[in-house]
Amino acid sequence: MKVLTDIILSKSAFSADIDVPIEKIDIADWLFNLAEAEYQRCCPPDHIAAATTHTDDGRLMSINVEMIGTGLVVQHYVAEEAGPTYCRMNSISDVFTANGRTQVNVIWELKAERIDGGRTRYTNAVTAHPTDAFMDFIAAHGIAYEDAAKARQDAGGDHNSRETPLFAASIARRALANAKMAA
């Protein structure tokens, strides 16, 4: 399968500020220790299931199952970079639609930045690229790329806008719990 990295299917980024200093934030710890129930609380009713595992070569992987618009999406996020203030996750995601199954490439970036007053700004950025399988799928169903991209942009942007503040709050809770345990 080929990812068409020169074409953007959808792109969104949203931020939320939290009352936790950046020194206490560890996004990778949060992501790879996220309980399924906590994941579900981060975008109800869209978030269905989450788990962590490893690739065959030992890289960290986050599996997320969620509804984005009318599609059931199974994300297979492999960590390209995983640290306290930045994670870059890359997935060939399975998308189940009324017309059948296809795949898209999704890049998920989770970023923490220091802001004034001992606070942190969390940014949740999601960029989707089509695959050749996706392009074949929409062609076979008579769907124009522009229409598919608009639908993905609308659904993905809506989903991201709702999950970002809840992810930020969850990251803050994890940071405060870890700080309390360390004290």
PDB file of N, CA, C and O in Angstrom, residues 76-147:
ATOM      1  N   HIS A  76      -3.944   2.238  14.132  1.00  0.00           N
ATOM      2  CA  HIS A  76      -2.793   1.413  14.522  1.00  0.00           C
ATOM      3  C   HIS A  76      -1.591   2.352  14.652  1.00  0.00           C
ATOM      4  O   HIS A  76      -0.685   2.326  13.823  1.00  0.00           O
ATOM      5  N   TYR A  77      -1.586   3.191  15.689  1.00  0.00           N
ATOM      6  CA  TYR A  77      -0.584   4.240  15.815  1.00  0.00           C
ATOM      7  C   TYR A  77       0.754   3.695  16.304  1.00  0.00           C
ATOM      8  O   TYR A  77       0.861   3.204  17.424  1.00  0.00           O
ATOM      9  N   VAL A  78       1.778   3.831  15.471  1.00  0.00           N
ATOM     10  CA  VAL A  78       3.144   3.449  15.833  1.00  0.00           C
ATOM     11  C   VAL A  78       3.895   4.717  16.224  1.00  0.00           C
ATOM     12  O   VAL A  78       3.846   5.723  15.511  1.00  0.00           O
ATOM     13  N   ALA A  79       4.591   4.652  17.352  1.00  0.00           N
ATOM     14  CA  ALA A  79       5.334   5.822  17.837  1.00  0.00           C
ATOM     15  C   ALA A  79       6.565   6.057  16.976  1.00  0.00           C
ATOM     16  O   ALA A  79       7.436   5.202  16.883  1.00  0.00           O
ATOM     17  N   GLU A  80       6.606   7.215  16.324  1.00  0.00           N
ATOM     18  CA  GLU A  80       7.815   7.641  15.626  1.00  0.00           C
ATOM     19  C   GLU A  80       8.691   8.448  16.577  1.00  0.00           C
ATOM     20  O   GLU A  80       9.906   8.456  16.443  1.00  0.00           O
ATOM     21  N   GLU A  81       8.036   9.126  17.505  1.00  0.00           N
ATOM     22  CA  GLU A  81       8.723   9.869  18.566  1.00  0.00           C
ATOM     23  C   GLU A  81       7.783   9.854  19.767  1.00  0.00           C
ATOM     24  O   GLU A  81       6.587  10.090  19.621  1.00  0.00           O
ATOM     25  N   ALA A  82       8.316   9.549  20.943  1.00  0.00           N
ATOM     26  CA  ALA A  82       7.477   9.472  22.136  1.00  0.00           C
ATOM     27  C   ALA A  82       8.253  10.006  23.331  1.00  0.00           C
ATOM     28  O   ALA A  82       9.149   9.344  23.845  1.00  0.00           O
ATOM     29  N   GLY A  83       7.910  11.222  23.739  1.00  0.00           N
ATOM     30  CA  GLY A  83       8.592  11.847  24.863  1.00  0.00           C
ATOM     31  C   GLY A  83       7.617  12.568  25.758  1.00  0.00           C
ATOM     32  O   GLY A  83       6.408  12.579  25.502  1.00  0.00           O
ATOM     33  N   PRO A  84       8.126  13.203  26.812  1.00  0.00           N
ATOM     34  CA  PRO A  84       7.254  13.884  27.773  1.00  0.00           C
ATOM     35  C   PRO A  84       6.423  15.025  27.184  1.00  0.00           C
ATOM     36  O   PRO A  84       5.282  15.221  27.587  1.00  0.00           O
ATOM     37  N   THR A  85       6.978  15.775  26.230  1.00  0.00           N
ATOM     38  CA  THR A  85       6.246  16.932  25.705  1.00  0.00           C
ATOM     39  C   THR A  85       5.862  16.804  24.231  1.00  0.00           C
ATOM     40  O   THR A  85       5.222  17.714  23.691  1.00  0.00           O
ATOM     41  N   TYR A  86       6.236  15.700  23.608  1.00  0.00           N
ATOM     42  CA  TYR A  86       5.880  15.536  22.193  1.00  0.00           C
ATOM     43  C   TYR A  86       5.842  14.062  21.818  1.00  0.00           C
ATOM     44  O   TYR A  86       6.771  13.312  22.114  1.00  0.00           O
ATOM     45  N   CYS A  87       4.740  13.688  21.175  1.00  0.00           N
ATOM     46  CA  CYS A  87       4.620  12.353  20.580  1.00  0.00           C
ATOM     47  C   CYS A  87       4.155  12.522  19.141  1.00  0.00           C
ATOM     48  O   CYS A  87       3.267  13.330  18.857  1.00  0.00           O
ATOM     49  N   ARG A  88       4.776  11.765  18.270  1.00  0.00           N
ATOM     50  CA  ARG A  88       4.343  11.721  16.875  1.00  0.00           C
ATOM     51  C   ARG A  88       4.012  10.269  16.571  1.00  0.00           C
ATOM     52  O   ARG A  88       4.882   9.389  16.652  1.00  0.00           O
ATOM     53  N   MET A  89       2.751  10.048  16.251  1.00  0.00           N
ATOM     54  CA  MET A  89       2.229   8.710  16.013  1.00  0.00           C
ATOM     55  C   MET A  89       1.804   8.595  14.548  1.00  0.00           C
ATOM     56  O   MET A  89       1.256   9.536  13.982  1.00  0.00           O
ATOM     57  N   ASN A  90       2.065   7.433  13.952  1.00  0.00           N
ATOM     58  CA  ASN A  90       1.777   7.227  12.534  1.00  0.00           C
ATOM     59  C   ASN A  90       0.966   5.948  12.382  1.00  0.00           C
ATOM     60  O   ASN A  90       1.358   4.900  12.882  1.00  0.00           O
ATOM     61  N   SER A  91      -0.167   6.038  11.692  1.00  0.00           N
ATOM     62  CA  SER A  91      -1.063   4.892  11.554  1.00  0.00           C
ATOM     63  C   SER A  91      -1.518   4.698  10.117  1.00  0.00           C
ATOM     64  O   SER A  91      -1.864   5.652   9.432  1.00  0.00           O
ATOM     65  N   ILE A  92      -1.531   3.449   9.695  1.00  0.00           N
ATOM     66  CA  ILE A  92      -2.348   3.066   8.548  1.00  0.00           C
ATOM     67  C   ILE A  92      -3.648   2.602   9.192  1.00  0.00           C
ATOM     68  O   ILE A  92      -3.699   1.567   9.860  1.00  0.00           O
ATOM     69  N   SER A  93      -4.677   3.421   9.045  1.00  0.00           N
ATOM     70  CA  SER A  93      -5.932   3.214   9.763  1.00  0.00           C
ATOM     71  C   SER A  93      -6.969   2.555   8.865  1.00  0.00           C
ATOM     72  O   SER A  93      -7.139   2.949   7.713  1.00  0.00           O
ATOM     73  N   ASP A  94      -7.638   1.575   9.431  1.00  0.00           N
ATOM     74  CA  ASP A  94      -8.739   0.913   8.735  1.00  0.00           C
ATOM     75  C   ASP A  94     -10.010   1.718   8.973  1.00  0.00           C
ATOM     76  O   ASP A  94     -10.325   2.056  10.116  1.00  0.00           O
ATOM     77  N   VAL A  95     -10.723   2.034   7.895  1.00  0.00           N
ATOM     78  CA  VAL A  95     -11.958   2.802   7.979  1.00  0.00           C
ATOM     79  C   VAL A  95     -13.082   1.935   7.417  1.00  0.00           C
ATOM     80  O   VAL A  95     -13.017   1.494   6.266  1.00  0.00           O
ATOM     81  N   PHE A  96     -14.084   1.691   8.248  1.00  0.00           N
ATOM     82  CA  PHE A  96     -15.241   0.887   7.854  1.00  0.00           C
ATOM     83  C   PHE A  96     -16.406   1.838   7.616  1.00  0.00           C
ATOM     84  O   PHE A  96     -16.810   2.568   8.525  1.00  0.00           O
ATOM     85  N   THR A  97     -16.905   1.841   6.374  1.00  0.00           N
ATOM     86  CA  THR A  97     -17.995   2.733   5.989  1.00  0.00           C
ATOM     87  C   THR A  97     -19.179   1.900   5.504  1.00  0.00           C
ATOM     88  O   THR A  97     -19.077   0.673   5.387  1.00  0.00           O
ATOM     89  N   ALA A  98     -20.266   2.581   5.195  1.00  0.00           N
ATOM     90  CA  ALA A  98     -21.431   1.885   4.631  1.00  0.00           C
ATOM     91  C   ALA A  98     -21.085   1.228   3.299  1.00  0.00           C
ATOM     92  O   ALA A  98     -21.709   0.237   2.902  1.00  0.00           O
ATOM     93  N   ASN A  99     -20.062   1.747   2.603  1.00  0.00           N
ATOM     94  CA  ASN A  99     -19.644   1.190   1.319  1.00  0.00           C
ATOM     95  C   ASN A  99     -18.583   0.103   1.446  1.00  0.00           C
ATOM     96  O   ASN A  99     -18.169  -0.471   0.451  1.00  0.00           O
ATOM     97  N   GLY A 100     -18.088  -0.158   2.649  1.00  0.00           N
ATOM     98  CA  GLY A 100     -17.048  -1.167   2.834  1.00  0.00           C
ATOM     99  C   GLY A 100     -15.848  -0.601   3.575  1.00  0.00           C
ATOM    100  O   GLY A 100     -15.920   0.453   4.207  1.00  0.00           O
ATOM    101  N   ARG A 101     -14.733  -1.308   3.442  1.00  0.00           N
ATOM    102  CA  ARG A 101     -13.513  -0.997   4.194  1.00  0.00           C
ATOM    103  C   ARG A 101     -12.445  -0.407   3.281  1.00  0.00           C
ATOM    104  O   ARG A 101     -12.254  -0.857   2.151  1.00  0.00           O
ATOM    105  N   THR A 102     -11.719   0.587   3.825  1.00  0.00           N
ATOM    106  CA  THR A 102     -10.573   1.156   3.128  1.00  0.00           C
ATOM    107  C   THR A 102      -9.516   1.544   4.159  1.00  0.00           C
ATOM    108  O   THR A 102      -9.695   1.282   5.350  1.00  0.00           O
ATOM    109  N   GLN A 103      -8.432   2.148   3.698  1.00  0.00           N
ATOM    110  CA  GLN A 103      -7.355   2.558   4.606  1.00  0.00           C
ATOM    111  C   GLN A 103      -6.904   3.973   4.265  1.00  0.00           C
ATOM    112  O   GLN A 103      -6.831   4.347   3.103  1.00  0.00           O
ATOM    113  N   VAL A 104      -6.579   4.719   5.337  1.00  0.00           N
ATOM    114  CA  VAL A 104      -5.970   6.038   5.204  1.00  0.00           C
ATOM    115  C   VAL A 104      -4.760   6.084   6.124  1.00  0.00           C
ATOM    116  O   VAL A 104      -4.637   5.275   7.044  1.00  0.00           O
ATOM    117  N   ASN A 105      -3.871   7.025   5.873  1.00  0.00           N
ATOM    118  CA  ASN A 105      -2.719   7.248   6.742  1.00  0.00           C
ATOM    119  C   ASN A 105      -3.050   8.428   7.654  1.00  0.00           C
ATOM    120  O   ASN A 105      -3.505   9.462   7.187  1.00  0.00           O
ATOM    121  N   VAL A 106      -2.822   8.252   8.954  1.00  0.00           N
ATOM    122  CA  VAL A 106      -3.105   9.315   9.915  1.00  0.00           C
ATOM    123  C   VAL A 106      -1.852   9.589  10.743  1.00  0.00           C
ATOM    124  O   VAL A 106      -1.256   8.667  11.302  1.00  0.00           O
ATOM    125  N   ILE A 107      -1.469  10.838  10.786  1.00  0.00           N
ATOM    126  CA  ILE A 107      -0.379  11.304  11.639  1.00  0.00           C
ATOM    127  C   ILE A 107      -1.030  12.045  12.805  1.00  0.00           C
ATOM    128  O   ILE A 107      -1.794  13.000  12.600  1.00  0.00           O
ATOM    129  N   TRP A 108      -0.730  11.596  14.023  1.00  0.00           N
ATOM    130  CA  TRP A 108      -1.284  12.203  15.240  1.00  0.00           C
ATOM    131  C   TRP A 108      -0.123  12.785  16.027  1.00  0.00           C
ATOM    132  O   TRP A 108       0.804  12.061  16.406  1.00  0.00           O
ATOM    133  N   GLU A 109      -0.161  14.092  16.246  1.00  0.00           N
ATOM    134  CA  GLU A 109       0.877  14.765  17.013  1.00  0.00           C
ATOM    135  C   GLU A 109       0.278  15.331  18.293  1.00  0.00           C
ATOM    136  O   GLU A 109      -0.722  16.057  18.248  1.00  0.00           O
ATOM    137  N   LEU A 110       0.891  14.991  19.409  1.00  0.00           N
ATOM    138  CA  LEU A 110       0.472  15.433  20.735  1.00  0.00           C
ATOM    139  C   LEU A 110       1.602  16.278  21.291  1.00  0.00           C
ATOM    140  O   LEU A 110       2.736  15.797  21.392  1.00  0.00           O
ATOM    141  N   LYS A 111       1.329  17.535  21.639  1.00  0.00           N
ATOM    142  CA  LYS A 111       2.401  18.456  21.998  1.00  0.00           C
ATOM    143  C   LYS A 111       2.027  19.281  23.225  1.00  0.00           C
ATOM    144  O   LYS A 111       0.905  19.780  23.338  1.00  0.00           O
ATOM    145  N   ALA A 112       2.999  19.436  24.127  1.00  0.00           N
ATOM    146  CA  ALA A 112       2.836  20.298  25.298  1.00  0.00           C
ATOM    147  C   ALA A 112       3.832  21.448  25.203  1.00  0.00           C
ATOM    148  O   ALA A 112       4.992  21.233  24.877  1.00  0.00           O
ATOM    149  N   GLU A 113       3.354  22.663  25.490  1.00  0.00           N
ATOM    150  CA  GLU A 113       4.206  23.849  25.475  1.00  0.00           C
ATOM    151  C   GLU A 113       4.003  24.626  26.771  1.00  0.00           C
ATOM    152  O   GLU A 113       2.873  24.756  27.251  1.00  0.00           O
ATOM    153  N   ARG A 114       5.087  25.170  27.275  1.00  0.00           N
ATOM    154  CA  ARG A 114       5.041  26.014  28.469  1.00  0.00           C
ATOM    155  C   ARG A 114       4.339  27.327  28.126  1.00  0.00           C
ATOM    156  O   ARG A 114       4.616  27.947  27.093  1.00  0.00           O
ATOM    157  N   ILE A 115       3.429  27.751  28.988  1.00  0.00           N
ATOM    158  CA  ILE A 115       2.821  29.079  28.870  1.00  0.00           C
ATOM    159  C   ILE A 115       2.936  29.762  30.229  1.00  0.00           C
ATOM    160  O   ILE A 115       3.406  29.167  31.196  1.00  0.00           O
ATOM    161  N   ASP A 116       2.524  31.000  30.308  1.00  0.00           N
ATOM    162  CA  ASP A 116       2.676  31.802  31.526  1.00  0.00           C
ATOM    163  C   ASP A 116       1.968  31.184  32.726  1.00  0.00           C
ATOM    164  O   ASP A 116       0.989  30.441  32.580  1.00  0.00           O
ATOM    165  N   GLY A 117       2.475  31.537  33.897  1.00  0.00           N
ATOM    166  CA  GLY A 117       1.813  31.168  35.142  1.00  0.00           C
ATOM    167  C   GLY A 117       1.927  29.707  35.520  1.00  0.00           C
ATOM    168  O   GLY A 117       1.044  29.185  36.206  1.00  0.00           O
ATOM    169  N   GLY A 118       2.972  29.023  35.078  1.00  0.00           N
ATOM    170  CA  GLY A 118       3.129  27.610  35.422  1.00  0.00           C
ATOM    171  C   GLY A 118       2.086  26.721  34.779  1.00  0.00           C
ATOM    172  O   GLY A 118       1.758  25.657  35.285  1.00  0.00           O
ATOM    173  N   ARG A 119       1.582  27.153  33.647  1.00  0.00           N
ATOM    174  CA  ARG A 119       0.553  26.408  32.931  1.00  0.00           C
ATOM    175  C   ARG A 119       1.151  25.789  31.672  1.00  0.00           C
ATOM    176  O   ARG A 119       2.247  26.126  31.261  1.00  0.00           O
ATOM    177  N   THR A 120       0.391  24.882  31.074  1.00  0.00           N
ATOM    178  CA  THR A 120       0.820  24.178  29.870  1.00  0.00           C
ATOM    179  C   THR A 120      -0.285  24.227  28.832  1.00  0.00           C
ATOM    180  O   THR A 120      -1.470  24.092  29.164  1.00  0.00           O
ATOM    181  N   ARG A 121       0.113  24.422  27.595  1.00  0.00           N
ATOM    182  CA  ARG A 121      -0.832  24.355  26.478  1.00  0.00           C
ATOM    183  C   ARG A 121      -0.630  23.010  25.781  1.00  0.00           C
ATOM    184  O   ARG A 121       0.464  22.673  25.346  1.00  0.00           O
ATOM    185  N   TYR A 122      -1.718  22.253  25.689  1.00  0.00           N
ATOM    186  CA  TYR A 122      -1.705  20.975  24.976  1.00  0.00           C
ATOM    187  C   TYR A 122      -2.309  21.190  23.595  1.00  0.00           C
ATOM    188  O   TYR A 122      -3.371  21.808  23.457  1.00  0.00           O
ATOM    189  N   THR A 123      -1.616  20.687  22.564  1.00  0.00           N
ATOM    190  CA  THR A 123      -2.123  20.759  21.193  1.00  0.00           C
ATOM    191  C   THR A 123      -2.241  19.355  20.634  1.00  0.00           C
ATOM    192  O   THR A 123      -1.316  18.545  20.739  1.00  0.00           O
ATOM    193  N   ASN A 124      -3.392  19.079  20.049  1.00  0.00           N
ATOM    194  CA  ASN A 124      -3.714  17.794  19.449  1.00  0.00           C
ATOM    195  C   ASN A 124      -3.882  18.023  17.946  1.00  0.00           C
ATOM    196  O   ASN A 124      -4.835  18.676  17.519  1.00  0.00           O
ATOM    197  N   ALA A 125      -2.921  17.554  17.160  1.00  0.00           N
ATOM    198  CA  ALA A 125      -2.947  17.779  15.707  1.00  0.00           C
ATOM    199  C   ALA A 125      -3.097  16.446  14.979  1.00  0.00           C
ATOM    200  O   ALA A 125      -2.401  15.474  15.306  1.00  0.00           O
ATOM    201  N   VAL A 126      -3.986  16.412  14.010  1.00  0.00           N
ATOM    202  CA  VAL A 126      -4.252  15.197  13.245  1.00  0.00           C
ATOM    203  C   VAL A 126      -4.237  15.545  11.761  1.00  0.00           C
ATOM    204  O   VAL A 126      -4.966  16.435  11.317  1.00  0.00           O
ATOM    205  N   THR A 127      -3.395  14.828  11.019  1.00  0.00           N
ATOM    206  CA  THR A 127      -3.314  15.001   9.566  1.00  0.00           C
ATOM    207  C   THR A 127      -3.540  13.650   8.909  1.00  0.00           C
ATOM    208  O   THR A 127      -2.881  12.671   9.268  1.00  0.00           O
ATOM    209  N   ALA A 128      -4.472  13.613   7.963  1.00  0.00           N
ATOM    210  CA  ALA A 128      -4.758  12.365   7.241  1.00  0.00           C
ATOM    211  C   ALA A 128      -4.344  12.511   5.780  1.00  0.00           C
ATOM    212  O   ALA A 128      -4.582  13.552   5.153  1.00  0.00           O
ATOM    213  N   HIS A 129      -3.705  11.457   5.293  1.00  0.00           N
ATOM    214  CA  HIS A 129      -3.323  11.360   3.881  1.00  0.00           C
ATOM    215  C   HIS A 129      -4.041  10.170   3.267  1.00  0.00           C
ATOM    216  O   HIS A 129      -4.180   9.135   3.925  1.00  0.00           O
ATOM    217  N   PRO A 130      -4.444  10.282   2.018  1.00  0.00           N
ATOM    218  CA  PRO A 130      -5.038   9.117   1.369  1.00  0.00           C
ATOM    219  C   PRO A 130      -3.968   8.082   1.036  1.00  0.00           C
ATOM    220  O   PRO A 130      -2.787   8.407   0.930  1.00  0.00           O
ATOM    221  N   THR A 131      -4.409   6.859   0.901  1.00  0.00           N
ATOM    222  CA  THR A 131      -3.555   5.794   0.371  1.00  0.00           C
ATOM    223  C   THR A 131      -4.038   5.485  -1.040  1.00  0.00           C
ATOM    224  O   THR A 131      -5.135   5.912  -1.437  1.00  0.00           O
ATOM    225  N   ASP A 132      -3.257   4.721  -1.765  1.00  0.00           N
ATOM    226  CA  ASP A 132      -3.721   4.305  -3.089  1.00  0.00           C
ATOM    227  C   ASP A 132      -4.984   3.450  -2.951  1.00  0.00           C
ATOM    228  O   ASP A 132      -5.888   3.526  -3.782  1.00  0.00           O
ATOM    229  N   ALA A 133      -5.088   2.677  -1.879  1.00  0.00           N
ATOM    230  CA  ALA A 133      -6.288   1.861  -1.642  1.00  0.00           C
ATOM    231  C   ALA A 133      -7.508   2.758  -1.432  1.00  0.00           C
ATOM    232  O   ALA A 133      -8.608   2.456  -1.922  1.00  0.00           O
ATOM    233  N   PHE A 134      -7.329   3.869  -0.731  1.00  0.00           N
ATOM    234  CA  PHE A 134      -8.427   4.811  -0.517  1.00  0.00           C
ATOM    235  C   PHE A 134      -8.859   5.426  -1.844  1.00  0.00           C
ATOM    236  O   PHE A 134     -10.061   5.541  -2.120  1.00  0.00           O
ATOM    237  N   MET A 135      -7.892   5.828  -2.652  1.00  0.00           N
ATOM    238  CA  MET A 135      -8.222   6.432  -3.946  1.00  0.00           C
ATOM    239  C   MET A 135      -8.972   5.441  -4.834  1.00  0.00           C
ATOM    240  O   MET A 135      -9.951   5.809  -5.497  1.00  0.00           O
ATOM    241  N   ASP A 136      -8.546   4.185  -4.831  1.00  0.00           N
ATOM    242  CA  ASP A 136      -9.256   3.143  -5.592  1.00  0.00           C
ATOM    243  C   ASP A 136     -10.666   2.941  -5.046  1.00  0.00           C
ATOM    244  O   ASP A 136     -11.627   2.764  -5.803  1.00  0.00           O
ATOM    245  N   PHE A 137     -10.802   2.967  -3.716  1.00  0.00           N
ATOM    246  CA  PHE A 137     -12.083   2.765  -3.048  1.00  0.00           C
ATOM    247  C   PHE A 137     -13.081   3.856  -3.441  1.00  0.00           C
ATOM    248  O   PHE A 137     -14.223   3.558  -3.817  1.00  0.00           O
ATOM    249  N   ILE A 138     -12.678   5.117  -3.355  1.00  0.00           N
ATOM    250  CA  ILE A 138     -13.626   6.186  -3.688  1.00  0.00           C
ATOM    251  C   ILE A 138     -13.956   6.181  -5.179  1.00  0.00           C
ATOM    252  O   ILE A 138     -15.095   6.440  -5.563  1.00  0.00           O
ATOM    253  N   ALA A 139     -12.975   5.851  -6.019  1.00  0.00           N
ATOM    254  CA  ALA A 139     -13.235   5.770  -7.463  1.00  0.00           C
ATOM    255  C   ALA A 139     -14.253   4.665  -7.758  1.00  0.00           C
ATOM    256  O   ALA A 139     -15.180   4.856  -8.555  1.00  0.00           O
ATOM    257  N   ALA A 140     -14.102   3.524  -7.096  1.00  0.00           N
ATOM    258  CA  ALA A 140     -15.008   2.390  -7.311  1.00  0.00           C
ATOM    259  C   ALA A 140     -16.433   2.713  -6.874  1.00  0.00           C
ATOM    260  O   ALA A 140     -17.390   2.122  -7.377  1.00  0.00           O
ATOM    261  N   HIS A 141     -16.577   3.666  -5.941  1.00  0.00           N
ATOM    262  CA  HIS A 141     -17.901   4.023  -5.443  1.00  0.00           C
ATOM    263  C   HIS A 141     -18.400   5.352  -6.017  1.00  0.00           C
ATOM    264  O   HIS A 141     -19.398   5.897  -5.542  1.00  0.00           O
ATOM    265  N   GLY A 142     -17.694   5.886  -7.013  1.00  0.00           N
ATOM    266  CA  GLY A 142     -18.129   7.099  -7.680  1.00  0.00           C
ATOM    267  C   GLY A 142     -18.110   8.332  -6.791  1.00  0.00           C
ATOM    268  O   GLY A 142     -18.915   9.253  -6.971  1.00  0.00           O
ATOM    269  N   ILE A 143     -17.180   8.371  -5.844  1.00  0.00           N
ATOM    270  CA  ILE A 143     -17.079   9.505  -4.923  1.00  0.00           C
ATOM    271  C   ILE A 143     -15.917  10.385  -5.376  1.00  0.00           C
ATOM    272  O   ILE A 143     -14.796   9.906  -5.533  1.00  0.00           O
ATOM    273  N   ALA A 144     -16.184  11.653  -5.589  1.00  0.00           N
ATOM    274  CA  ALA A 144     -15.135  12.595  -5.971  1.00  0.00           C
ATOM    275  C   ALA A 144     -14.199  12.812  -4.788  1.00  0.00           C
ATOM    276  O   ALA A 144     -14.647  12.869  -3.634  1.00  0.00           O
ATOM    277  N   TYR A 145     -12.899  12.949  -5.057  1.00  0.00           N
ATOM    278  CA  TYR A 145     -11.933  13.158  -3.983  1.00  0.00           C
ATOM    279  C   TYR A 145     -12.295  14.386  -3.151  1.00  0.00           C
ATOM    280  O   TYR A 145     -12.216  14.362  -1.922  1.00  0.00           O
ATOM    281  N   GLU A 146     -12.714  15.463  -3.798  1.00  0.00           N
ATOM    282  CA  GLU A 146     -13.058  16.697  -3.095  1.00  0.00           C
ATOM    283  C   GLU A 146     -14.184  16.459  -2.091  1.00  0.00           C
ATOM    284  O   GLU A 146     -14.164  17.000  -0.984  1.00  0.00           O
ATOM    285  N   ASP A 147     -15.171  15.629  -2.472  1.00  0.00           N
ATOM    286  CA  ASP A 147     -16.279  15.318  -1.573  1.00  0.00           C
ATOM    287  C   ASP A 147     -15.804  14.467  -0.402  1.00  0.00           C
ATOM    288  O   ASP A 147     -16.215  14.682   0.743  1.00  0.00           O
TER     289      ASP A 147
END
